[in-house]
Amino acid sequence: MKPKKRTTIYDIAEKLNVTPSSVSRALNNSNYVNETTKKLILKTAEELNYKRNTLASNLRKGQSKTIGVVVPRINQNFFANVIAGIEDATYKQGYNLIICQSNESYEKEVQSINTLINQHVDCIVISVSVDSKNYKHLQNVLDHGIQLIQFDRVVEELETLKVINDNEQASFEAVNQIIEQGYKRIALLEGPQNLAIFRQRKTGYLNALAKNNMPVIDELIIENAWTKELGAKATRKLLGLKQPPDAIFASTSDFSALGVLEVATAMNFKVPSQLGICGYSNEDFTELTSPSITTIDQFSFYMGKTVANLYFQEMENNDTIVVPKIISIKPKVIMRTSTQKLKKD
Amino acid sequence: MKPKKRTTIYDIAEKLNVTPSSVSRALNNSNYVNETTKKLILKTAEELNYKRNTLASNLRKGQSKTIGVVVPRINQNFFANVIAGIEDATYKQGYNLIICQSNESYEKEVQSINTLINQHVDCIVISVSVDSKNYKHLQNVLDHGIQLIQFDRVVEELETLKVINDNEQASFEAVNQIIEQGYKRIALLEGPQNLAIFRQRKTGYLNALAKNNMPVIDELIIENAWTKELGAKATRKLLGLKQPPDAIFASTSDFSALGVLEVATAMNFKVPSQLGICGYSNEDFTELTSPSITTIDQFSFYMGKTVANLYFQEMENNDTIVVPKIISIKPKVIMRTSTQKLKKD
DNA sequence: CTGAAAGCGCTTACAG
DNA sequence: CTGAAAGCGCTTACAG
C-alpha cells in the first residue's frame, strides 16, 4: 500500500488563488481572513478531504497537545478507570493520549518515558512500576521541560504534581472495621516497601492495631505478597501456622485478596466466619466472588479527571514556576461479605 | 512551567564543528560518517541530553511509526489483551501506540479516527463500536493511504486486512456441548445484528439446533441482550415464561452471561442443574463467579500479535497493491461449572 | 566521508 | 484583511 499524497494547504491555496497563509488562517478560524473567503476555503478543504498534518502543526507551534500516560497495566480496572477519567477530561480539549504499559518492568518504563519525550508530549502522567530502581528517567522528563504528574504510586521525593489517595487513613479504617467485626488475629499482606503507597498502608494497619490495643505479631506480617500467586502462597503459610490468623488484610491489591480467598476455600476455611478477607482497589471482580470481597475504593475515574484538570490548571499560569501540588483523595472502605462476621453467614 | 529549549542537532553540530548533516547521520547510525566522529557525536549527544524530535523526523520522513488503535473499551479483558498483544509485537520494532476508546459511540469513533488521521499514524487498528452507523470514516482512512486493519468486530463489506474469530463455528460447538449435557430448551441472547459477529454467532446456534433436530423456538431468542443489564432483563423475561428455557447462551458477551447468572440466582434457579449458562469471550471474572461460567476463549493476546504481524508483513511488500487478507482464529469453548449438568452438582 | 541546500506541512511576526 | 518570508528540527539527494 502506497502512502498517497495528501491534500495540503498549498493545494487549497492553489485551487483558490490565495496564499497558504490565508488558508492556514481560515482553517484556524482566525479573524484575519475575509468571511466569504474563509467559508470558501473551509468548503474547499472539505471537498478535497483535507486533514491537517498535526505533526507539522505541532512542530511549528512547539507543542503537541498530547499527553503520555505510563501505567503498569491497562487491564486492571483501577488503571483502566484512571485512564478513562483522564481521557474524559482531555478529550474535549482536543488532547490526545499515548498510553504505555510498563508491565511492572523498570526497563520498559524507561523506554516508554524516552519514547514519550521523543514524541514531544506536553505532559507525562505516570504511576511507577514496582520494579522501578531509580528515578533518573523521571528527572529527565522534568529536565526536558515536560510537565510530570504522578498518581497513586508516586515517588515522594520527586517534587512534581501528584494525585494520590490517603492510603494510610483508608488502611486504618479498613482494619478498624475488621476489628469491629470481632476478628482478633489480623494478618497483613504487604507490598514491596520501596513504594510509598505500600508503606503507608502498612502504617495504617499498625496504627489500627495500636489504637485497639492489639499486639503486632511478626509472623502475621508477610512481605511482598502483592500478586494473586504471592497472596496465595502467603495464605498457605499463614493458615498453616499453629495459631493461624482469623483475618487477612491484603493491603496490596484485590488480586492478592483473590489468591487468599482461593487458598482459604481450598483449605476449607470458611469465609467470613473463620477467616475475614479484605483487599484493596475495588476491582470489578471483588463483587462477583463468593463470598464477595471487602475492599477499598480509590475513586479511580475521578482520580483520572483530577489529574487532567490539574494539568490544565497548571497550564493557565504557565509564566510562573511550578508549585508542587499534591491532591489527596480519600478512599472508601466497601464492606462486603468477606468480612461480615457479625452478620450470620 | 516554561517549556525549555531543547538540545537539537544544531547544538551538537556547533559544539563539535561539524554540520547538522553529519550529526543526523551519526545519530541514525549511518555508515557515511567517520567512525571516530560518529562516536564523538554520540557521546556529545548523550552529554547534552539530546532527544530526537520525533515530530520533525516523522514529518520529514513522511511516516510516524505510530499505530492507532480504536476499541470500544479498554477495560474489558478481551480488548485489553488484544492491545497488549499488539503492543508486544510492535514495541520491539520501535512503534508507538495511540489508544482511543470509542465507548461504543459512533461520534466518538469518528472523532478518534479523525484524530488518528491528523496524527499521521501509519496504521489504524479498529474494532468497531456497536453504535456505528456507517463506514465513511473507515473509508476515509483508506483514502488517506493509511493502512486499516479490522479485528473481531469487523465491517465485512469493507475490503481491508482483517483478523477475526470463527464465531459461527465456536458458537456451534458451544451449543452442541450444551446439548450434550442434556439441556433441551436453549435460549439465545443475541447481539445487535448490524454487527457481523453477532449474526455469525446466531447462525452457529441455529445450526447446532438443526443438527440435533431441535426446533427453533422464537420466544427463546432475545434480541439485543448484550450488556449485563440487558442480559438480566432478558433473563427475567425468559424465566418467567410458561415453559422457561433450561439453558441460556449469552452469545454476546460474558457481561451478559453475568446478568443471566445474577438474575437466575436471585430467582432461585439452580445453576447448572436447572439452568445452564454460557457466555462469550473468557473474561477473567467468568472463572470467579459461582458457579464459574462456561465461555469461549478468543485468544485475544494472540489476536493482537497477529494484527501487528499482519501489518509488518504487509509493509514489506509496500510497492504492490494491498491484497485483502483475512486471518481467522479458531476460538475454544471453555467448559466450566455453569453448564455441567451431567456432573453431579 | 562531508557539506550545502532543499523540503516535509504548517504557523506567525512583519509589512503593507 | 492579505501576502512574502522565515522557521519549527529533522533527513536526504546531490555534489564534491
XYZ file of C-alpha atoms (C1' of nucleotides) in Angstrom:
722
model
C 0.000 0.000 0.000
C 1.490 3.241 -1.135
C 1.041 6.236 1.107
C -0.893 8.623 -1.033
C -0.136 12.256 -1.487
C -2.385 14.092 0.857
C -4.109 17.376 0.389
C -2.102 20.214 1.946
C -2.858 23.868 2.476
C -0.895 24.558 -0.697
C -3.321 22.520 -2.736
C -6.186 24.500 -1.357
C -4.352 27.788 -1.830
C -3.523 26.993 -5.416
C -7.026 26.000 -6.283
C -8.458 29.150 -4.790
C -5.729 31.533 -5.818
C -4.967 32.678 -2.311
C -1.835 32.226 -0.239
C -1.197 29.346 2.154
C -1.176 31.951 4.898
C -4.797 32.709 4.307
C -5.703 29.068 4.133
C -3.969 28.445 7.409
C -5.767 31.370 8.966
C -9.119 30.195 7.734
C -8.509 26.685 8.965
C -7.589 28.031 12.353
C -10.649 30.195 12.382
C -8.648 33.371 12.635
C -10.433 36.684 12.347
C -7.877 37.981 9.922
C -9.485 36.467 6.880
C -12.347 37.753 4.854
C -15.503 35.998 5.946
C -16.500 34.881 2.469
C -13.059 33.570 1.524
C -12.929 31.825 4.868
C -16.108 29.996 4.069
C -14.861 29.190 0.617
C -11.634 27.798 1.997
C -13.443 25.685 4.555
C -15.733 24.330 1.901
C -12.862 23.509 -0.426
C -10.938 21.849 2.372
C -13.929 19.648 2.972
C -14.208 18.808 -0.697
C -10.567 17.927 -1.061
C -10.805 15.821 2.083
C -8.151 17.899 3.747
C -6.812 16.804 7.133
C -4.371 18.965 8.964
C -0.958 17.459 9.418
C -0.686 17.582 13.165
C 2.976 16.696 13.017
C 3.800 19.833 11.071
C 1.487 21.976 13.085
C 2.886 20.795 16.372
C 6.428 21.105 15.189
C 5.824 24.674 14.250
C 3.943 25.511 17.417
C 6.285 23.690 19.699
C 3.572 21.787 21.461
C 1.896 18.527 20.700
C -1.407 18.615 22.556
C -0.568 15.117 23.538
C -0.377 13.619 26.984
C 1.590 10.481 27.614
C 0.361 8.012 30.187
C 2.527 5.289 31.670
C 0.888 2.682 33.842
C 1.940 -0.783 34.959
C -1.016 -2.452 33.238
C -4.072 -1.262 31.411
C -6.124 -4.350 32.084
C -6.557 -3.680 35.755
C -9.756 -1.869 36.481
C -8.021 0.664 38.597
C -5.687 1.855 35.863
C -8.238 1.473 33.088
C -10.585 3.708 35.012
C -7.957 6.312 35.725
C -7.168 6.398 32.024
C -10.842 6.676 31.181
C -11.040 9.607 33.590
C -8.063 11.332 32.029
C -9.475 10.742 28.591
C -12.841 12.088 29.558
C -11.342 15.367 30.664
C -8.748 15.805 27.928
C -10.850 14.677 25.017
C -12.952 17.820 24.922
C -9.854 19.963 24.884
C -8.608 18.250 21.765
C -5.815 16.443 23.501
C -4.527 13.020 22.583
C -3.392 10.274 24.824
C -0.475 7.991 24.192
C -0.810 5.085 26.535
C 2.131 2.931 27.505
C 2.288 -0.101 29.740
C 5.404 -0.689 31.768
C 4.315 -4.216 32.633
C 5.897 -3.565 36.016
C 9.306 -3.531 34.391
C 11.863 -0.818 35.015
C 13.431 -1.159 31.573
C 10.113 -0.898 29.817
C 9.208 2.098 31.928
C 12.400 3.900 30.994
C 11.894 3.122 27.346
C 8.300 4.319 27.468
C 9.383 7.576 29.024
C 12.035 8.081 26.359
C 9.549 7.442 23.612
C 7.192 9.983 25.094
C 9.942 12.569 25.385
C 10.837 11.946 21.752
C 7.226 12.402 20.808
C 7.326 15.811 22.414
C 4.311 15.176 24.581
C 3.231 18.145 26.636
C 2.756 16.176 29.782
C 3.568 12.761 31.170
C 1.301 11.065 33.665
C 2.769 8.118 35.475
C 2.142 5.537 38.137
C 5.509 3.905 38.591
C 6.190 0.223 38.228
C 7.038 -1.801 41.269
C 10.340 -2.649 39.716
C 11.497 0.951 39.440
C 15.040 1.159 40.572
C 15.797 4.832 40.351
C 14.138 7.924 39.064
C 16.594 9.417 36.632
C 14.149 8.885 33.818
C 11.548 10.912 35.667
C 14.028 13.649 36.438
C 14.816 13.587 32.754
C 11.203 14.396 31.958
C 11.466 17.479 34.113
C 14.798 18.408 32.564
C 13.131 18.473 29.188
C 10.603 20.956 30.419
C 7.772 18.457 30.205
C 5.097 18.581 32.822
C 5.144 15.492 35.026
C 2.189 14.303 37.064
C 2.409 11.300 39.293
C -0.577 9.425 40.593
C -1.218 6.619 43.036
C 2.208 5.016 43.038
C 4.258 8.153 43.413
C 7.880 8.789 44.132
C 7.597 11.042 47.123
C 10.999 12.678 46.918
C 10.384 13.919 43.397
C 8.766 17.303 43.523
C 6.046 17.098 40.926
C 2.326 17.440 40.750
C 0.769 14.434 42.444
C -2.655 12.911 42.777
C -2.773 10.337 45.494
C -5.016 8.513 47.874
C -4.837 8.784 51.594
C -3.632 5.222 51.844
C -2.764 5.344 55.487
C -6.173 6.568 56.520
C -8.019 4.114 54.287
C -5.965 1.236 55.560
C -6.514 2.370 59.135
C -10.253 2.495 58.661
C -10.409 -0.872 56.948
C -8.535 -2.600 59.741
C -10.667 -0.841 62.310
C -13.797 -2.135 60.667
C -12.346 -5.614 60.553
C -11.648 -5.403 64.269
C -15.167 -4.171 64.942
C -16.435 -7.321 63.302
C -14.723 -9.270 66.037
C -11.601 -10.525 64.321
C -8.680 -10.889 66.719
C -5.635 -12.008 64.767
C -5.335 -9.935 61.661
C -2.593 -10.736 59.209
C -1.155 -8.206 56.783
C -0.016 -8.942 53.270
C 2.278 -6.095 52.481
C 3.607 -4.845 49.168
C 7.141 -4.004 48.164
C 8.182 -1.363 50.641
C 10.099 0.654 48.100
C 6.735 2.047 47.053
C 5.301 4.668 49.348
C 1.729 3.503 48.949
C 2.584 0.158 50.478
C 4.484 1.711 53.340
C 1.520 3.935 54.074
C -0.903 1.070 54.051
C 1.262 -0.797 56.485
C 1.369 2.217 58.753
C -2.415 2.387 58.683
C -2.592 -1.249 59.709
C -0.154 -0.753 62.549
C -1.982 2.333 63.757
C -5.274 0.493 63.818
C -3.795 -2.317 65.879
C -2.275 0.193 68.272
C -5.485 2.104 68.669
C -7.271 -1.108 69.599
C -4.512 -2.254 71.928
C -3.770 -5.242 69.793
C -0.236 -6.601 69.609
C 1.794 -6.609 66.417
C 2.537 -10.226 65.658
C 5.518 -10.539 63.362
C 4.625 -13.886 61.874
C 1.331 -12.431 60.680
C 3.003 -9.829 58.531
C 4.042 -11.203 55.177
C 6.355 -9.266 52.940
C 5.997 -8.935 49.242
C 2.641 -10.623 48.785
C 1.150 -8.413 46.154
C 0.103 -10.649 43.287
C -2.530 -13.352 43.219
C 0.141 -16.032 43.305
C 2.088 -14.436 46.124
C -1.115 -13.820 48.040
C -1.963 -17.494 47.675
C 1.473 -18.547 48.791
C 1.358 -16.268 51.809
C -2.026 -17.642 52.757
C -0.834 -21.208 52.659
C 1.872 -20.234 55.066
C -0.408 -18.250 57.349
C -3.142 -20.842 57.539
C -0.558 -23.476 58.330
C 0.633 -21.643 61.435
C -0.015 -23.088 64.880
C -2.091 -20.037 65.554
C -3.398 -19.018 62.163
C -4.903 -15.569 61.672
C -8.676 -15.123 61.664
C -8.483 -12.334 59.105
C -6.146 -11.355 56.298
C -5.806 -7.815 55.028
C -4.363 -7.986 51.531
C -3.287 -4.364 51.577
C -1.587 -4.678 48.228
C -4.409 -5.431 45.858
C -7.611 -7.270 45.198
C -5.648 -9.738 43.133
C -3.756 -10.707 46.208
C -7.041 -10.964 48.134
C -8.334 -13.263 45.433
C -5.354 -15.542 45.985
C -6.200 -15.548 49.679
C -9.793 -16.464 49.013
C -8.939 -19.287 46.677
C -6.474 -20.876 49.074
C -8.785 -20.406 52.047
C -11.601 -22.090 50.169
C -9.335 -24.903 49.059
C -8.170 -25.409 52.655
C -11.755 -25.426 53.873
C -11.547 -22.268 55.895
C -14.962 -20.666 55.990
C -15.059 -17.071 54.847
C -16.050 -14.881 56.645
C -16.796 -16.927 59.786
C -13.373 -18.498 60.179
C -11.404 -16.092 58.084
C -12.066 -12.487 57.137
C -10.584 -11.126 53.917
C -10.087 -7.559 52.774
C -8.464 -6.414 49.549
C -7.598 -3.058 48.026
C -8.753 -1.151 44.902
C -12.300 -2.294 44.299
C -11.631 -4.224 41.131
C -14.872 -5.252 39.483
C -14.435 -8.912 40.270
C -14.490 -8.382 44.043
C -18.234 -8.137 43.808
C -18.506 -11.449 41.973
C -16.518 -13.841 44.087
C -18.220 -15.891 46.668
C -18.276 -14.540 49.113
C -17.854 -11.041 47.721
C -14.661 -9.379 48.887
C -14.468 -6.368 51.175
C -12.192 -3.794 49.625
C -11.268 -0.148 49.330
C -12.472 2.066 46.539
C -9.992 4.610 45.264
C -12.317 6.624 43.040
C -10.162 5.818 40.086
C -12.186 7.582 37.396
C -12.273 10.705 39.492
C -8.535 10.415 40.064
C -8.048 10.471 36.313
C -10.181 13.549 35.893
C -8.323 15.222 38.709
C -5.011 14.504 37.039
C -6.180 16.049 33.784
C -7.658 19.093 35.421
C -4.529 19.610 37.445
C -2.618 19.764 34.200
C -4.944 22.268 32.579
C -4.948 24.404 35.667
C -1.186 24.396 35.748
C -1.055 25.393 32.093
C -3.020 28.504 32.792
C -0.362 30.065 34.926
C 2.386 28.971 32.609
C 4.522 32.015 33.145
C 5.216 31.265 36.774
C 7.246 28.483 38.254
C 5.519 25.222 39.093
C 4.443 24.979 42.672
C 4.471 21.327 43.612
C 0.901 20.410 44.374
C -0.451 17.285 45.898
C -4.074 16.375 45.716
C -5.134 13.644 48.075
C -8.372 11.782 47.536
C -9.929 9.963 50.424
C -10.722 6.353 49.532
C -13.698 4.496 50.920
C -13.980 1.101 52.551
C -16.520 -1.079 50.770
C -17.763 -3.570 53.311
C -18.793 -6.813 51.664
C -19.480 -10.337 52.791
C -15.900 -11.491 53.211
C -15.508 -9.615 56.489
C -19.056 -9.704 57.792
C -18.509 -11.938 60.776
C -21.245 -10.333 62.836
C -23.910 -10.991 60.298
C -24.985 -14.628 60.440
C -23.435 -16.379 57.444
C 6.280 25.721 33.737
C 8.143 27.063 30.759
C 8.985 24.622 28.019
C 12.745 24.669 27.920
C 14.830 24.989 24.839
C 15.882 21.525 23.944
C 19.122 20.313 22.516
C 18.929 19.960 18.734
C 21.303 18.531 16.212
C 22.432 22.097 15.535
C 23.633 22.454 19.099
C 25.665 19.310 18.751
C 26.980 20.333 15.345
C 28.034 23.724 16.596
C 29.824 22.356 19.590
C 31.727 19.847 17.503
C 32.293 21.994 14.465
C 30.626 19.605 12.091
C 27.456 20.026 10.042
C 23.985 19.009 11.142
C 24.057 16.519 8.288
C 26.837 14.612 9.929
C 25.163 14.739 13.286
C 21.996 13.376 11.777
C 23.913 10.629 10.072
C 25.713 9.660 13.228
C 22.503 9.631 15.207
C 20.938 7.397 12.598
C 23.922 5.147 12.663
C 24.673 5.723 9.024
C 27.864 4.371 7.565
C 28.664 7.609 5.855
C 30.296 9.172 8.853
C 33.771 8.761 10.119
C 33.792 6.222 12.923
C 35.579 8.438 15.395
C 33.438 11.487 14.739
C 30.406 9.258 14.996
C 31.453 8.178 18.439
C 32.201 11.726 19.417
C 28.794 12.878 18.246
C 27.026 10.094 20.104
C 28.943 10.907 23.237
C 28.157 14.594 22.975
C 24.503 13.889 22.319
C 24.419 11.885 25.481
C 26.129 14.652 27.445
C 23.790 17.324 26.166
C 20.838 15.062 26.943
C 19.745 15.144 23.363
C 16.445 13.536 22.421
C 15.426 13.339 18.810
C 12.371 15.347 17.935
C 10.196 12.613 16.520
C 7.753 15.156 15.189
C 10.350 16.693 12.910
C 11.804 13.383 11.960
C 8.462 11.904 11.072
C 7.387 14.987 9.191
C 10.462 14.780 7.069
C 10.255 11.055 6.526
C 6.556 11.016 5.897
C 5.855 8.250 8.367
C 5.177 8.277 12.029
C 5.986 4.792 13.236
C 2.783 5.071 15.146
C -0.191 2.772 15.114
C -3.581 3.996 16.203
C -5.906 1.609 17.980
C -9.608 2.237 18.374
C -11.591 -0.071 20.608
C -14.951 0.236 22.301
C -13.448 -0.064 25.784
C -10.012 -0.738 27.152
C -11.224 -2.104 30.447
C -12.641 -5.284 29.037
C -10.197 -8.125 29.224
C -10.721 -9.021 25.635
C -9.701 -5.625 24.284
C -7.015 -5.054 26.888
C -5.428 -8.322 25.900
C -5.594 -7.596 22.203
C -3.897 -4.280 22.861
C -1.278 -5.971 24.984
C -0.671 -8.364 22.105
C -0.312 -5.564 19.584
C 1.995 -3.731 21.903
C 4.114 -6.768 22.486
C 4.742 -7.172 18.777
C 5.164 -3.515 17.842
C 7.224 -2.445 20.787
C 10.373 -4.169 19.607
C 10.071 -2.511 16.224
C 10.101 0.905 17.818
C 6.476 1.604 17.092
C 4.165 3.617 19.272
C 0.557 3.030 20.045
C -2.093 5.684 20.338
C -5.060 4.103 22.010
C -8.548 5.536 21.703
C -11.796 4.359 23.225
C -14.977 4.829 21.298
C -17.075 3.993 24.323
C -19.440 2.301 21.880
C -20.338 5.683 20.445
C -20.348 6.396 16.747
C -19.492 10.061 17.194
C -16.554 9.290 19.415
C -15.366 6.677 16.981
C -15.434 9.130 14.090
C -13.593 11.702 16.120
C -10.974 9.190 17.185
C -10.394 8.204 13.596
C -10.017 11.820 12.550
C -7.533 12.463 15.291
C -5.502 9.483 14.218
C -5.513 10.596 10.602
C -4.369 14.039 11.705
C -1.596 12.447 13.684
C -0.405 10.759 10.534
C -0.390 7.319 12.022
C 0.905 4.635 9.716
C -1.852 2.218 10.516
C -5.200 2.169 12.237
C -6.446 -0.908 14.016
C -10.100 -0.950 14.882
C -12.872 -2.995 16.363
C -15.985 -1.007 15.576
C -18.457 0.226 18.116
C -21.896 -1.266 18.240
C -23.318 2.115 17.520
C -21.527 2.519 14.198
C -23.965 3.863 11.681
C -21.945 3.962 8.519
C -18.376 3.424 7.483
C -17.395 6.618 5.731
C -14.836 7.321 8.399
C -13.204 3.983 7.726
C -13.245 4.530 4.007
C -11.656 7.859 4.758
C -8.745 6.094 6.425
C -8.145 4.158 3.253
C -8.494 7.292 1.148
C -5.681 8.835 3.090
C -3.443 5.926 2.232
C -3.368 4.701 5.802
C -3.309 1.004 6.393
C -6.504 -0.192 8.049
C -6.788 -3.434 9.971
C -10.063 -4.555 11.443
C -10.337 -7.160 14.134
C -13.133 -9.026 15.877
C -15.992 -6.656 15.177
C -15.328 -6.108 11.504
C -17.289 -4.479 8.748
C -17.397 -7.286 6.237
C -18.074 -5.241 3.142
C -15.006 -3.099 3.658
C -12.065 -4.702 1.943
C -9.282 -4.390 4.457
C -6.968 -6.620 6.350
C -8.953 -8.455 8.988
C -8.260 -10.635 11.963
C -11.330 -12.412 13.137
C -12.610 -15.378 15.030
C -14.600 -18.168 13.541
C -17.639 -17.078 15.511
C -20.074 -19.360 13.778
C -18.034 -22.451 14.432
C -17.343 -21.548 18.043
C -20.971 -20.812 18.667
C -21.966 -24.058 17.003
C -19.608 -26.062 19.171
C -20.684 -24.351 22.354
C -24.337 -25.062 21.742
C -23.525 -28.628 20.796
C -21.718 -29.138 24.051
C -24.631 -27.644 25.928
C -26.948 -30.090 24.200
C -24.644 -32.969 25.032
C -25.036 -32.053 28.665
C -28.729 -32.810 28.317
C -30.223 -29.348 28.073
C -33.362 -29.314 25.946
C -34.625 -25.758 25.700
C -31.738 -23.481 24.941
C -32.355 -19.783 24.777
C -30.199 -17.383 22.808
C -29.301 -13.868 23.835
C -28.304 -12.228 20.619
C -26.388 -9.046 19.981
C -27.199 -6.167 17.647
C -27.475 -7.796 14.269
C -25.841 -4.932 12.456
C -22.565 -6.446 13.615
C -21.421 -9.490 11.683
C -20.003 -11.247 14.710
C -23.423 -11.399 16.310
C -25.074 -12.621 13.156
C -22.490 -15.373 12.881
C -22.963 -16.454 16.443
C -26.663 -16.694 15.878
C -26.113 -18.823 12.796
C -23.899 -21.145 14.818
C -26.664 -21.508 17.377
C -29.279 -22.255 14.716
C -27.012 -24.766 13.013
C -26.427 -26.614 16.253
C -30.146 -26.856 16.908
C -30.726 -28.106 13.375
C -28.010 -30.694 13.612
C -29.598 -32.060 16.767
C -33.090 -31.946 15.347
C -34.181 -29.419 17.880
C -36.831 -26.882 16.993
C -36.146 -23.170 16.879
C -38.415 -21.584 19.460
C -38.932 -17.939 18.758
C -39.735 -16.860 22.272
C -36.370 -18.222 23.392
C -34.425 -15.897 21.153
C -33.984 -12.476 22.674
C -32.764 -9.598 20.623
C -30.309 -7.026 21.724
C -29.281 -8.521 25.048
C -25.634 -7.746 25.028
C -24.864 -5.894 28.237
C -25.102 -7.101 31.797
C -28.288 -5.119 32.329
C -29.914 -6.281 29.112
C -28.859 -9.844 29.843
C -30.515 -9.571 33.243
C -33.666 -8.130 31.760
C -33.860 -10.848 29.120
C -33.413 -13.492 31.772
C -36.246 -12.159 33.874
C -38.442 -12.431 30.848
C -37.237 -15.923 29.881
C -37.506 -17.409 33.331
C -40.995 -16.029 33.621
C -42.228 -17.935 30.585
C -44.697 -20.780 30.955
C -42.038 -23.031 29.600
C -38.788 -21.380 30.607
C -35.527 -22.443 28.974
C -33.205 -24.838 30.773
C -30.135 -23.166 29.337
C -29.212 -19.673 28.168
C -26.455 -18.999 25.687
C -25.394 -15.395 26.097
C -23.719 -15.264 22.724
C -22.953 -11.590 23.066
C -20.575 -11.428 25.986
C -19.646 -12.664 29.389
C -21.112 -9.492 30.813
C -24.469 -10.537 29.516
C -23.923 -14.033 30.960
C -23.164 -12.429 34.288
C -26.509 -10.675 34.192
C -28.124 -14.027 33.493
C -26.398 -15.657 36.434
C -27.332 -12.913 38.846
C -30.992 -12.987 37.923
C -31.104 -16.775 37.919
C -29.599 -16.858 41.380
C -31.984 -14.188 42.604
C -34.927 -16.151 41.205
C -33.689 -19.335 42.846
C -32.937 -21.199 39.683
C -30.135 -23.630 40.358
C -27.176 -23.323 38.011
C -26.289 -25.643 36.331
C -28.918 -28.228 37.321
C -31.982 -26.163 36.460
C -30.353 -23.651 34.186
C -27.194 -23.869 32.114
C -25.344 -20.660 31.259
C -22.736 -19.985 28.612
C -21.086 -16.663 27.840
C -18.577 -15.450 25.267
C -15.027 -14.034 25.450
C -13.489 -15.646 28.509
C -13.300 -12.514 30.599
C -11.273 -13.120 33.736
C -14.263 -12.920 36.027
C -16.001 -15.934 34.460
C -13.689 -18.125 36.467
C -14.602 -16.398 39.701
C -18.353 -16.429 39.790
C -20.156 -19.200 41.492
C -20.658 -21.304 39.712
C -17.912 -20.469 37.231
C -19.229 -19.594 33.800
C -18.722 -21.666 30.679
C -17.455 -19.412 27.909
C -15.495 -19.159 24.688
C -11.908 -18.105 24.574
C -10.919 -15.920 21.628
C -7.159 -15.992 22.116
C -7.164 -12.264 22.445
C -3.476 -11.714 23.104
C -2.622 -13.833 20.112
C -5.144 -11.891 18.035
C -3.277 -8.718 18.899
C 0.051 -10.188 17.877
C -1.477 -11.419 14.667
C -2.767 -7.955 13.867
C 0.656 -6.431 14.377
C 2.435 -9.058 12.360
C -0.055 -8.723 9.575
C 0.831 -5.058 9.397
C 4.562 -5.636 9.308
C 4.175 -8.322 6.711
C 2.091 -6.004 4.566
C 4.714 -3.281 4.882
C 7.329 -5.496 3.369
C 5.676 -5.651 0.024
C 4.813 -1.980 0.086
C 5.256 -1.462 -3.611
C 2.383 -3.686 -4.571
C -1.287 -3.168 -4.048
C -2.849 -4.440 -0.863
C -4.411 -7.828 -1.206
C -7.265 -8.013 1.270
C -6.344 -10.700 3.740
C -8.436 -12.277 6.383
C -6.962 -14.275 9.179
C -9.430 -16.359 11.112
C -8.551 -17.686 14.532
C -10.477 -20.621 15.897
C -11.821 -19.907 19.361
C -12.150 -22.551 22.029
C -15.059 -23.493 24.258
C -14.055 -23.394 27.912
C -16.374 -25.764 29.712
C -16.928 -24.664 33.290
C -19.419 -25.461 36.011
C -22.312 -23.375 34.751
C -23.171 -25.918 32.066
C -22.051 -29.142 33.711
C -25.408 -30.760 34.151
C -24.073 -34.295 33.809
C -21.609 -33.904 36.615
C -23.407 -34.169 39.933
C -23.752 -30.665 41.324
C 33.361 10.601 4.179
C 31.383 15.598 4.370
C 28.886 19.876 3.410
C 25.265 22.974 1.397
C 20.724 23.073 0.340
C 16.094 21.847 -0.155
C 11.964 20.383 1.782
C 8.401 17.781 4.981
C 3.482 20.975 6.130
C 2.455 24.030 8.889
C 2.158 28.936 11.615
C 3.030 33.586 12.582
C 5.523 38.029 13.088
C 6.172 41.564 9.842
C 4.937 44.728 6.382
C 1.550 46.656 3.722
C -7.675 41.777 5.526
C -3.572 39.658 2.717
C 0.990 38.206 1.140
C 6.020 37.022 1.431
C 9.175 35.001 4.220
C 11.208 32.709 7.908
C 11.457 28.859 10.757
C 9.997 24.560 13.760
C 14.003 20.140 13.729
C 14.917 16.919 11.116
C 16.602 13.913 6.684
C 18.484 13.042 2.319
C 19.585 13.533 -2.660
C 23.243 15.892 -4.732
C 27.800 17.332 -5.404
C 32.362 17.006 -4.168
